[in-house]
Amino acid sequence: MTGTPTPPQTTTSATPAAETPKDLVGIGIGPFNLSLAALADTIPGGIEAAFYEQSPGFSWHPGLLIDGATLQVPFLADLVTLAQPASPWSFLSYLRAIDRLYPFYFSERFHIHRTEYDAYCRWVSDSLPTLHFGHQVDAVRWNHERALFEVDFTGLDADGEAEALGRTYTRNIALGIGTAPHVPEPLKTLADIPAVPVIHSSDYLHHREQLLRARHITIIGSGQSGAEIFLDLLRARPAGAEHLHWLTRTAGFAPMEYSKLGLEHFTPDYTHYFHQLPEHTRNDLVPRQWQLHKGIDHDTLAAIHDELYRRTLDGGWPEAVLTPGVNVRTAGRVATTQIELHLEHTQQNTRSRLTTDAVVLATGYRQRPADRLLAGLDAYIRRDSRERPRIDEHHRIVLDPAVGGSVYVQNAQLHTHGVGTPDLGLAAWRSATILNHLTGTTPYPQPSRTAFTTFGLTDQDRHATAPPPHGLVPLVEPA
């Protein structure tokens, strides 16, 4: 929206009063800001906080809550446990509240179902009074006279239509607007074909029945979502008439790096190490570490192979083609009901065409742009050589000293904090870091060490309780 909204004369129970400045306003309510809200709720003495989300209620990837799909992190990676194990908002507290603690105990599960995680988050979101759904944040500015951030929002009705304008003031912001489905440029024309189902994986379950009616289905993308969708479609199609193509740019359908020491890249220790590296080194590292967070779970790969193998027991092979190393160069419509994909094999340097009746784009997500939302702060934001906001060790955007408040970010610092940025396992730690800095105290003491790996020759300096390895003497002072 444009212009300067006028605060409403009255407020409802869903619209927080604007007169008293907040200590913290969160923008967006996904798992990361929900974690922040849950930990903020139990700070001794409390803080004044409000979290705004334009959706009518909490929802976590509803199009991918495929039956049987599990989280790729243990249940301990809930909203709070790794910062406050005794929190009333932990996953175990949720199980106790709904009288399912003993069934979970006997199930001996370490990785819970995705639907269960979604239900847990909705339980927390329904209980916290600081959360305000149906509120679309329109702009953020710094008010020099009041030394506060101004946050303009629009209250939405049940149909998502504007109902009232509002403004609140706050000392700090937590930006958690999440990611948006990404469609690569050569594939964007597919979305303009209404007669043919072409959907992003994030909407899979909403279109599953329509997809199953298609004679031939192509899945593009080899991450976890692409694998789960391929497996679900494979199981739903009759043997000998699967008519599935699964294409990916990567050189293979690669498993995720899940070794114990590999997982230490998702610790606070590695995050600290990565943040201190030079910008050009960080830029080079991130794309090379894709298999740490963009590969496919071993169990999913095994289930796919098992299902394909089972279909060979009566002789013959399933009508399923899995081809890595393929780029989709262009795409177009054939008549009114089919799509033609122009393919290029990167290793063979060959080209071909594929005609299909439906396409699922498992092409991932990108950070949702915040330029419009933060336009009022643009002049104060310090940026790196690629014009990305600089983010400090406290997960704050580096701002001009004229701005006295902090803008913390959630899942927008891959370029400064590394592969653990989108990982649910670091949610509680990051929230605790933010709240410790915001309060100037330590309501959530941080662990002194979280990894057996010492990631750099000088990284042992962080481990105050551990003696440095013998014989390692820095040859030069760190830059």
Short mmCIF file of C-alpha atoms in Angstrom, two decimals:
data_model
loop_
_atom_site.label_atom_id
_atom_site.label_comp_id
_atom_site.label_asym_id
_atom_site.label_seq_id
_atom_site.Cartn_x
_atom_site.Cartn_y
_atom_site.Cartn_z
CA MET A 1 0.00 0.00 0.00
CA THR A 2 1.08 3.59 -0.45
CA GLY A 3 0.81 6.70 1.65
CA THR A 4 0.99 7.05 5.43
CA PRO A 5 -1.72 5.11 7.24
CA THR A 6 -3.64 6.76 10.07
CA PRO A 7 -3.83 4.78 13.29
CA PRO A 8 -7.33 3.45 13.92
CA GLN A 9 -9.43 5.15 16.59
CA THR A 10 -10.29 1.86 18.23
CA THR A 11 -8.67 -1.52 18.41
CA THR A 12 -10.08 -5.03 18.58
CA SER A 13 -8.70 -8.00 20.45
CA ALA A 14 -6.82 -8.91 17.26
CA THR A 15 -5.30 -5.43 16.86
CA PRO A 16 -2.75 -4.48 19.52
CA ALA A 17 -2.93 -0.96 20.92
CA ALA A 18 -0.34 1.35 19.40
CA GLU A 19 0.25 3.79 22.26
CA THR A 20 2.83 1.87 24.29
CA PRO A 21 6.13 1.24 22.46
CA LYS A 22 7.06 -2.40 22.16
CA ASP A 23 10.42 -3.87 22.97
CA LEU A 24 10.12 -6.12 19.92
CA VAL A 25 7.88 -6.38 16.87
CA GLY A 26 8.18 -9.52 14.78
CA ILE A 27 7.19 -9.40 11.12
CA GLY A 28 6.05 -12.78 9.83
CA ILE A 29 5.17 -15.84 11.91
CA GLY A 30 6.91 -18.92 10.59
CA PRO A 31 8.79 -21.44 12.75
CA PHE A 32 11.70 -19.05 13.38
CA ASN A 33 9.71 -16.06 14.62
CA LEU A 34 7.39 -18.48 16.43
CA SER A 35 10.48 -19.77 18.24
CA LEU A 36 11.41 -16.19 19.10
CA ALA A 37 7.90 -15.49 20.40
CA ALA A 38 7.86 -18.67 22.49
CA LEU A 39 11.20 -17.92 24.15
CA ALA A 40 10.26 -14.26 24.63
CA ASP A 41 7.11 -15.42 26.42
CA THR A 42 9.09 -17.08 29.21
CA ILE A 43 11.74 -14.41 29.85
CA PRO A 44 11.70 -13.51 33.57
CA GLY A 45 10.08 -10.11 33.93
CA GLY A 46 8.83 -10.35 30.35
CA ILE A 47 9.25 -8.07 27.38
CA GLU A 48 6.60 -6.16 25.44
CA ALA A 49 6.34 -7.93 22.10
CA ALA A 50 3.95 -8.26 19.18
CA PHE A 51 4.26 -10.49 16.12
CA TYR A 52 2.31 -9.78 12.92
CA GLU A 53 1.41 -12.22 10.14
CA GLN A 54 -0.85 -11.54 7.17
CA SER A 55 -2.13 -15.14 6.98
CA PRO A 56 -5.23 -15.95 9.04
CA GLY A 57 -3.38 -18.58 11.07
CA PHE A 58 -0.16 -20.55 11.35
CA SER A 59 0.57 -22.85 8.45
CA TRP A 60 3.82 -24.67 7.69
CA HIS A 61 4.23 -25.92 4.10
CA PRO A 62 0.68 -27.32 3.90
CA GLY A 63 1.22 -28.47 0.31
CA LEU A 64 4.06 -30.77 1.40
CA LEU A 65 2.53 -32.50 4.42
CA ILE A 66 2.68 -35.78 2.52
CA ASP A 67 1.46 -38.82 4.41
CA GLY A 68 4.41 -40.46 6.16
CA ALA A 69 6.94 -37.68 5.42
CA THR A 70 9.16 -36.85 8.39
CA LEU A 71 11.32 -33.95 9.46
CA GLN A 72 14.98 -34.20 8.54
CA VAL A 73 15.99 -33.04 12.02
CA PRO A 74 15.29 -34.76 15.38
CA PHE A 75 12.30 -33.72 17.49
CA LEU A 76 14.72 -31.90 19.83
CA ALA A 77 14.96 -29.29 17.07
CA ASP A 78 11.62 -27.88 18.14
CA LEU A 79 10.96 -24.20 18.82
CA VAL A 80 12.65 -23.98 22.22
CA THR A 81 14.28 -27.14 23.60
CA LEU A 82 17.89 -26.51 22.56
CA ALA A 83 17.74 -23.17 24.40
CA GLN A 84 15.29 -24.00 27.21
CA PRO A 85 14.62 -27.73 27.66
CA ALA A 86 12.06 -27.11 30.44
CA SER A 87 10.01 -24.66 28.37
CA PRO A 88 6.21 -25.03 28.46
CA TRP A 89 6.35 -24.63 24.66
CA SER A 90 8.53 -27.66 23.91
CA PHE A 91 7.39 -30.55 21.73
CA LEU A 92 7.31 -32.84 24.75
CA SER A 93 5.09 -30.30 26.57
CA TYR A 94 2.78 -30.39 23.57
CA LEU A 95 2.58 -34.19 23.70
CA ARG A 96 1.78 -34.06 27.40
CA ALA A 97 -0.89 -31.41 26.83
CA ILE A 98 -2.69 -33.60 24.26
CA ASP A 99 -2.14 -36.80 26.27
CA ARG A 100 0.18 -38.46 23.74
CA LEU A 101 3.43 -38.52 25.71
CA TYR A 102 3.37 -42.27 26.42
CA PRO A 103 2.45 -43.30 22.84
CA PHE A 104 5.36 -41.17 21.60
CA TYR A 105 7.65 -42.72 24.19
CA PHE A 106 6.82 -46.25 23.05
CA SER A 107 7.01 -45.35 19.36
CA GLU A 108 10.75 -44.68 19.86
CA ARG A 109 10.75 -41.99 17.19
CA PHE A 110 13.59 -39.51 16.84
CA HIS A 111 12.33 -37.95 13.60
CA ILE A 112 8.67 -37.00 13.82
CA HIS A 113 6.09 -36.73 11.07
CA ARG A 114 5.85 -33.40 9.32
CA THR A 115 2.13 -33.24 10.05
CA GLU A 116 2.94 -33.66 13.75
CA TYR A 117 5.43 -30.79 13.69
CA ASP A 118 2.85 -28.59 11.98
CA ALA A 119 0.23 -29.49 14.62
CA TYR A 120 2.74 -28.73 17.39
CA CYS A 121 3.53 -25.30 15.95
CA ARG A 122 -0.18 -24.53 15.60
CA TRP A 123 -0.68 -25.52 19.25
CA VAL A 124 1.99 -23.02 20.29
CA SER A 125 0.67 -20.30 17.97
CA ASP A 126 -2.87 -20.72 19.31
CA SER A 127 -1.60 -20.19 22.86
CA LEU A 128 0.69 -17.16 22.66
CA PRO A 129 -1.09 -13.81 23.20
CA THR A 130 1.64 -11.84 21.40
CA LEU A 131 0.78 -13.29 17.98
CA HIS A 132 -1.53 -11.33 15.68
CA PHE A 133 -2.60 -13.10 12.52
CA GLY A 134 -4.49 -11.30 9.79
CA HIS A 135 -2.13 -8.31 10.04
CA GLN A 136 -0.15 -7.30 6.97
CA VAL A 137 2.89 -5.15 7.72
CA ASP A 138 3.22 -2.49 5.03
CA ALA A 139 6.22 -0.37 5.99
CA VAL A 140 8.94 0.14 8.58
CA ARG A 141 10.58 3.50 9.27
CA TRP A 142 12.89 4.99 11.89
CA ASN A 143 11.35 7.91 13.80
CA HIS A 144 14.25 10.08 14.92
CA GLU A 145 12.14 12.24 17.23
CA ARG A 146 10.83 9.28 19.20
CA ALA A 147 13.96 7.13 18.69
CA LEU A 148 11.68 4.24 17.75
CA PHE A 149 10.72 2.23 14.69
CA GLU A 150 7.31 2.95 13.20
CA VAL A 151 5.55 -0.16 11.91
CA ASP A 152 2.52 0.41 9.69
CA PHE A 153 0.13 -2.49 9.22
CA THR A 154 -3.23 -3.32 7.69
CA GLY A 155 -5.73 -5.43 9.60
CA LEU A 156 -7.33 -8.00 7.29
CA ASP A 157 -10.77 -9.56 7.53
CA ALA A 158 -11.53 -13.26 7.15
CA ASP A 159 -11.41 -12.94 3.36
CA GLY A 160 -8.01 -11.22 3.41
CA GLU A 161 -9.47 -7.81 2.55
CA ALA A 162 -8.24 -4.61 4.22
CA GLU A 163 -10.30 -3.82 7.30
CA ALA A 164 -8.34 -1.20 9.29
CA LEU A 165 -5.01 0.59 9.25
CA GLY A 166 -2.73 0.70 12.25
CA ARG A 167 0.66 1.77 13.50
CA THR A 168 2.77 0.61 16.36
CA TYR A 169 6.13 1.75 17.69
CA THR A 170 8.94 -0.50 18.77
CA ARG A 171 12.55 -0.42 19.86
CA ASN A 172 13.49 -3.49 17.83
CA ILE A 173 12.30 -5.48 14.80
CA ALA A 174 12.61 -9.21 14.04
CA LEU A 175 12.20 -9.84 10.34
CA GLY A 176 10.95 -13.35 9.61
CA ILE A 177 9.07 -13.12 6.33
CA GLY A 178 10.38 -16.46 5.11
CA THR A 179 11.01 -17.74 1.62
CA ALA A 180 8.96 -17.90 -1.56
CA PRO A 181 8.70 -20.70 -4.15
CA HIS A 182 11.34 -20.29 -6.85
CA VAL A 183 10.71 -20.97 -10.53
CA PRO A 184 13.83 -20.75 -12.75
CA GLU A 185 13.56 -18.38 -15.69
CA PRO A 186 13.31 -21.03 -18.46
CA LEU A 187 10.33 -22.58 -16.67
CA LYS A 188 8.31 -19.47 -15.91
CA THR A 189 6.31 -19.78 -19.12
CA LEU A 190 4.85 -23.02 -17.74
CA ALA A 191 2.83 -21.12 -15.18
CA ASP A 192 0.98 -19.38 -18.03
CA ILE A 193 -0.64 -22.61 -19.26
CA PRO A 194 -3.97 -22.88 -17.40
CA ALA A 195 -5.15 -26.00 -19.25
CA VAL A 196 -2.20 -28.07 -18.01
CA PRO A 197 -1.33 -28.66 -14.33
CA VAL A 198 2.03 -26.98 -13.77
CA ILE A 199 2.56 -26.49 -10.08
CA HIS A 200 5.37 -25.73 -7.68
CA SER A 201 6.08 -28.48 -5.17
CA SER A 202 4.87 -26.19 -2.37
CA ASP A 203 1.32 -26.64 -3.74
CA TYR A 204 1.61 -30.37 -4.41
CA LEU A 205 -1.09 -31.72 -2.10
CA HIS A 206 -3.58 -29.09 -3.25
CA HIS A 207 -3.29 -30.46 -6.81
CA ARG A 208 -2.48 -34.11 -6.15
CA GLU A 209 -5.76 -35.53 -7.47
CA GLN A 210 -5.52 -33.44 -10.63
CA LEU A 211 -1.95 -34.62 -11.16
CA LEU A 212 -2.92 -38.27 -10.73
CA ARG A 213 -5.45 -37.92 -13.55
CA ALA A 214 -2.68 -36.89 -15.95
CA ARG A 215 -1.34 -39.66 -18.18
CA HIS A 216 2.31 -38.55 -17.93
CA ILE A 217 3.90 -36.49 -15.12
CA THR A 218 7.32 -34.85 -15.04
CA ILE A 219 9.03 -33.84 -11.79
CA ILE A 220 11.86 -31.31 -12.13
CA GLY A 221 14.30 -30.93 -9.25
CA SER A 222 16.21 -33.41 -7.10
CA GLY A 223 15.95 -32.10 -3.55
CA GLN A 224 13.99 -33.71 -0.75
CA SER A 225 10.67 -32.31 -1.99
CA GLY A 226 11.19 -33.69 -5.50
CA ALA A 227 12.09 -37.10 -4.09
CA GLU A 228 9.08 -37.26 -1.78
CA ILE A 229 6.70 -36.22 -4.55
CA PHE A 230 8.19 -38.76 -6.99
CA LEU A 231 7.80 -41.49 -4.36
CA ASP A 232 4.23 -40.50 -3.54
CA LEU A 233 3.21 -40.44 -7.21
CA LEU A 234 5.02 -43.72 -7.87
CA ARG A 235 3.14 -45.46 -5.07
CA ALA A 236 -0.17 -44.11 -6.35
CA ARG A 237 0.28 -45.22 -9.98
CA PRO A 238 -0.42 -48.78 -11.22
CA ALA A 239 2.53 -51.02 -12.00
CA GLY A 240 3.50 -50.86 -15.65
CA ALA A 241 1.64 -47.58 -16.17
CA GLU A 242 3.55 -45.22 -13.92
CA HIS A 243 4.44 -42.79 -16.75
CA LEU A 244 6.77 -40.70 -14.59
CA HIS A 245 9.84 -38.68 -15.55
CA TRP A 246 12.15 -37.29 -12.85
CA LEU A 247 14.74 -34.80 -14.09
CA THR A 248 17.45 -32.90 -12.24
CA ARG A 249 20.38 -30.64 -13.08
CA THR A 250 22.66 -32.29 -10.53
CA ALA A 251 25.00 -35.04 -11.66
CA GLY A 252 23.10 -37.61 -9.59
CA PHE A 253 20.26 -38.11 -7.16
CA ALA A 254 22.58 -37.28 -4.33
CA PRO A 255 22.07 -38.26 -0.68
CA MET A 256 22.22 -35.59 1.94
CA GLU A 257 25.43 -35.41 3.96
CA TYR A 258 24.25 -36.89 7.23
CA SER A 259 27.40 -38.13 8.94
CA LYS A 260 27.81 -37.14 12.57
CA LEU A 261 30.76 -34.87 11.90
CA GLY A 262 29.09 -33.50 8.78
CA LEU A 263 26.13 -32.46 10.91
CA GLU A 264 28.46 -30.27 12.96
CA HIS A 265 28.11 -27.69 10.18
CA PHE A 266 24.71 -27.02 11.77
CA THR A 267 26.12 -25.97 15.14
CA PRO A 268 26.64 -22.54 16.66
CA ASP A 269 30.39 -23.25 16.54
CA TYR A 270 30.38 -23.52 12.76
CA THR A 271 28.08 -20.52 12.43
CA HIS A 272 30.54 -18.40 14.44
CA TYR A 273 33.43 -19.69 12.35
CA PHE A 274 31.68 -19.02 9.04
CA HIS A 275 30.62 -15.51 10.07
CA GLN A 276 34.24 -14.53 10.72
CA LEU A 277 35.46 -15.62 7.28
CA PRO A 278 36.13 -13.01 4.59
CA GLU A 279 33.16 -12.23 2.37
CA HIS A 280 34.72 -13.72 -0.78
CA THR A 281 35.45 -16.97 1.07
CA ARG A 282 31.88 -17.22 2.32
CA ASN A 283 30.57 -16.56 -1.19
CA ASP A 284 32.69 -19.40 -2.51
CA LEU A 285 31.75 -21.85 0.25
CA VAL A 286 27.95 -21.66 0.18
CA PRO A 287 27.31 -23.15 -3.29
CA ARG A 288 29.87 -25.90 -2.68
CA GLN A 289 28.07 -27.04 0.48
CA TRP A 290 24.74 -27.76 -1.22
CA GLN A 291 24.76 -31.43 -0.28
CA LEU A 292 24.67 -30.50 3.40
CA HIS A 293 21.14 -29.15 3.05
CA LYS A 294 19.86 -29.80 -0.47
CA GLY A 295 20.49 -33.52 -0.85
CA ILE A 296 17.93 -36.29 -0.35
CA ASP A 297 17.37 -38.22 2.85
CA HIS A 298 18.89 -41.73 2.73
CA ASP A 299 15.62 -43.36 3.81
CA THR A 300 13.70 -41.62 1.02
CA LEU A 301 16.22 -42.78 -1.59
CA ALA A 302 16.02 -46.32 -0.22
CA ALA A 303 12.20 -46.25 -0.30
CA ILE A 304 12.24 -45.10 -3.94
CA HIS A 305 14.60 -47.90 -4.94
CA ASP A 306 12.57 -50.46 -2.98
CA GLU A 307 9.36 -49.38 -4.71
CA LEU A 308 10.97 -49.48 -8.15
CA TYR A 309 12.51 -52.88 -7.41
CA ARG A 310 9.21 -54.32 -6.20
CA ARG A 311 7.70 -53.47 -9.56
CA THR A 312 10.24 -55.67 -11.36
CA LEU A 313 9.30 -58.86 -9.47
CA ASP A 314 6.81 -59.96 -12.12
CA GLY A 315 9.24 -59.20 -14.93
CA GLY A 316 9.70 -56.02 -16.87
CA TRP A 317 10.60 -52.55 -15.69
CA PRO A 318 8.42 -49.75 -14.35
CA GLU A 319 7.50 -46.92 -16.72
CA ALA A 320 9.58 -44.47 -14.71
CA VAL A 321 12.56 -42.55 -16.05
CA LEU A 322 15.04 -40.96 -13.64
CA THR A 323 17.61 -38.81 -15.42
CA PRO A 324 20.19 -36.59 -13.66
CA GLY A 325 22.44 -34.05 -15.35
CA VAL A 326 19.60 -32.47 -17.34
CA ASN A 327 18.85 -28.77 -17.84
CA VAL A 328 15.47 -27.55 -19.05
CA ARG A 329 16.43 -25.00 -21.69
CA THR A 330 12.94 -23.83 -22.65
CA ALA A 331 9.35 -24.99 -22.37
CA GLY A 332 6.24 -24.45 -24.43
CA ARG A 333 2.68 -25.59 -24.97
CA VAL A 334 1.70 -28.33 -27.40
CA ALA A 335 -1.91 -27.89 -28.53
CA THR A 336 -3.87 -27.07 -25.36
CA THR A 337 -3.29 -30.00 -23.04
CA GLN A 338 0.42 -30.82 -23.14
CA ILE A 339 3.80 -29.26 -22.53
CA GLU A 340 7.00 -29.75 -24.48
CA LEU A 341 10.23 -29.49 -22.51
CA HIS A 342 13.46 -28.79 -24.38
CA LEU A 343 16.21 -30.64 -22.54
CA GLU A 344 20.00 -30.55 -22.56
CA HIS A 345 22.22 -33.21 -21.01
CA THR A 346 25.20 -31.45 -19.49
CA GLN A 347 27.66 -34.37 -19.68
CA GLN A 348 26.71 -35.75 -23.09
CA ASN A 349 26.20 -32.26 -24.55
CA THR A 350 23.07 -33.60 -26.25
CA ARG A 351 19.58 -32.17 -26.61
CA SER A 352 16.12 -33.70 -26.78
CA ARG A 353 12.44 -32.96 -26.28
CA LEU A 354 9.96 -34.39 -23.81
CA THR A 355 6.19 -34.10 -24.10
CA THR A 356 4.29 -34.36 -20.83
CA ASP A 357 0.79 -33.82 -19.43
CA ALA A 358 1.72 -32.33 -16.06
CA VAL A 359 4.78 -30.80 -14.41
CA VAL A 360 5.80 -30.49 -10.77
CA LEU A 361 8.50 -27.88 -10.19
CA ALA A 362 10.53 -29.02 -7.17
CA THR A 363 12.86 -26.10 -7.77
CA GLY A 364 13.22 -24.84 -4.22
CA TYR A 365 12.76 -21.48 -2.56
CA ARG A 366 14.42 -18.10 -2.46
CA GLN A 367 14.48 -15.46 0.24
CA ARG A 368 11.34 -13.35 0.06
CA PRO A 369 12.42 -9.82 -0.93
CA ALA A 370 12.12 -7.24 1.84
CA ASP A 371 13.07 -4.18 -0.24
CA ARG A 372 9.57 -2.70 -0.28
CA LEU A 373 8.98 -3.42 3.39
CA LEU A 374 12.29 -1.86 4.44
CA ALA A 375 12.32 0.94 1.88
CA GLY A 376 12.08 3.49 4.69
CA LEU A 377 15.33 2.13 6.15
CA ASP A 378 17.23 1.65 2.92
CA ALA A 379 19.45 4.69 3.39
CA TYR A 380 20.60 3.35 6.76
CA ILE A 381 21.38 -0.25 5.73
CA ARG A 382 25.05 -1.10 5.29
CA ARG A 383 25.65 -3.52 2.41
CA ASP A 384 28.39 -5.81 1.16
CA SER A 385 30.03 -5.89 -2.28
CA ARG A 386 26.99 -7.67 -3.74
CA GLU A 387 24.52 -5.18 -2.24
CA ARG A 388 23.29 -7.66 0.35
CA PRO A 389 22.65 -6.38 3.89
CA ARG A 390 25.55 -6.94 6.22
CA ILE A 391 24.48 -9.04 9.23
CA ASP A 392 26.44 -8.99 12.49
CA GLU A 393 27.07 -11.81 14.95
CA HIS A 394 23.84 -11.03 16.80
CA HIS A 395 21.81 -11.58 13.59
CA ARG A 396 21.20 -7.84 13.20
CA ILE A 397 21.28 -5.89 9.97
CA VAL A 398 24.18 -3.47 10.25
CA LEU A 399 22.61 0.00 10.29
CA ASP A 400 23.87 3.55 10.37
CA PRO A 401 24.61 4.60 14.00
CA ALA A 402 21.85 7.22 13.64
CA VAL A 403 19.39 4.35 14.07
CA GLY A 404 19.33 3.38 17.73
CA GLY A 405 17.24 0.22 17.39
CA SER A 406 18.02 -3.21 15.98
CA VAL A 407 16.57 -5.09 13.02
CA TYR A 408 17.16 -8.78 13.62
CA VAL A 409 16.72 -11.22 10.75
CA GLN A 410 15.60 -14.84 10.62
CA ASN A 411 16.60 -17.08 7.71
CA ALA A 412 17.96 -14.19 5.64
CA GLN A 413 21.66 -14.54 6.45
CA LEU A 414 22.89 -17.50 4.43
CA HIS A 415 25.59 -15.24 2.98
CA THR A 416 26.87 -14.27 6.43
CA HIS A 417 26.01 -17.20 8.72
CA GLY A 418 26.22 -20.23 6.43
CA VAL A 419 24.28 -23.41 5.72
CA GLY A 420 22.70 -23.58 9.17
CA THR A 421 20.64 -20.46 8.46
CA PRO A 422 17.47 -22.28 7.24
CA ASP A 423 17.94 -25.29 9.54
CA LEU A 424 15.28 -25.83 12.21
CA GLY A 425 17.94 -27.16 14.56
CA LEU A 426 19.44 -23.68 15.01
CA ALA A 427 16.10 -21.91 15.52
CA ALA A 428 16.14 -21.96 19.34
CA TRP A 429 19.82 -21.00 19.53
CA ARG A 430 19.34 -18.04 17.18
CA SER A 431 16.23 -16.89 19.06
CA ALA A 432 18.16 -17.10 22.33
CA THR A 433 21.03 -15.11 20.81
CA ILE A 434 18.62 -12.39 19.69
CA LEU A 435 16.86 -12.20 23.05
CA ASN A 436 20.10 -12.14 25.02
CA HIS A 437 21.31 -9.23 22.93
CA LEU A 438 17.98 -7.42 23.00
CA THR A 439 17.68 -7.60 26.79
CA GLY A 440 21.36 -6.97 27.48
CA THR A 441 21.27 -9.95 29.85
CA THR A 442 21.48 -13.73 29.50
CA PRO A 443 18.02 -15.20 30.10
CA TYR A 444 19.22 -18.06 27.90
CA PRO A 445 22.89 -18.87 28.60
CA GLN A 446 24.67 -20.09 25.50
CA PRO A 447 26.79 -23.27 25.36
CA SER A 448 30.53 -22.70 25.36
CA ARG A 449 31.11 -25.42 22.79
CA THR A 450 28.82 -27.33 20.43
CA ALA A 451 31.09 -29.31 18.07
CA PHE A 452 34.00 -31.72 18.32
CA THR A 453 35.36 -30.13 15.14
CA THR A 454 37.58 -27.08 15.49
CA PHE A 455 36.89 -25.40 12.18
CA GLY A 456 39.89 -23.08 12.01
CA LEU A 457 43.42 -22.87 13.38
CA THR A 458 42.36 -20.00 15.64
CA ASP A 459 38.84 -21.27 16.31
CA GLN A 460 39.94 -22.99 19.51
CA ASP A 461 40.02 -19.53 21.10
CA ARG A 462 36.22 -19.78 21.33
CA HIS A 463 36.48 -22.89 23.48
CA ALA A 464 37.56 -21.28 26.71
CA THR A 465 37.24 -24.53 28.66
CA ALA A 466 39.32 -26.55 26.21
CA PRO A 467 43.12 -26.30 25.90
CA PRO A 468 44.39 -25.56 22.38
CA PRO A 469 45.74 -28.53 20.43
CA HIS A 470 49.46 -29.04 20.90
CA GLY A 471 51.69 -27.69 18.19
CA LEU A 472 49.19 -25.40 16.47
CA VAL A 473 50.66 -21.92 16.45
CA PRO A 474 49.15 -19.31 14.08
CA LEU A 475 51.76 -18.22 11.52
CA VAL A 476 49.97 -14.94 10.89
CA GLU A 477 47.49 -12.89 12.83
CA PRO A 478 43.90 -13.30 11.62
CA ALA A 479 42.66 -10.48 9.40
#
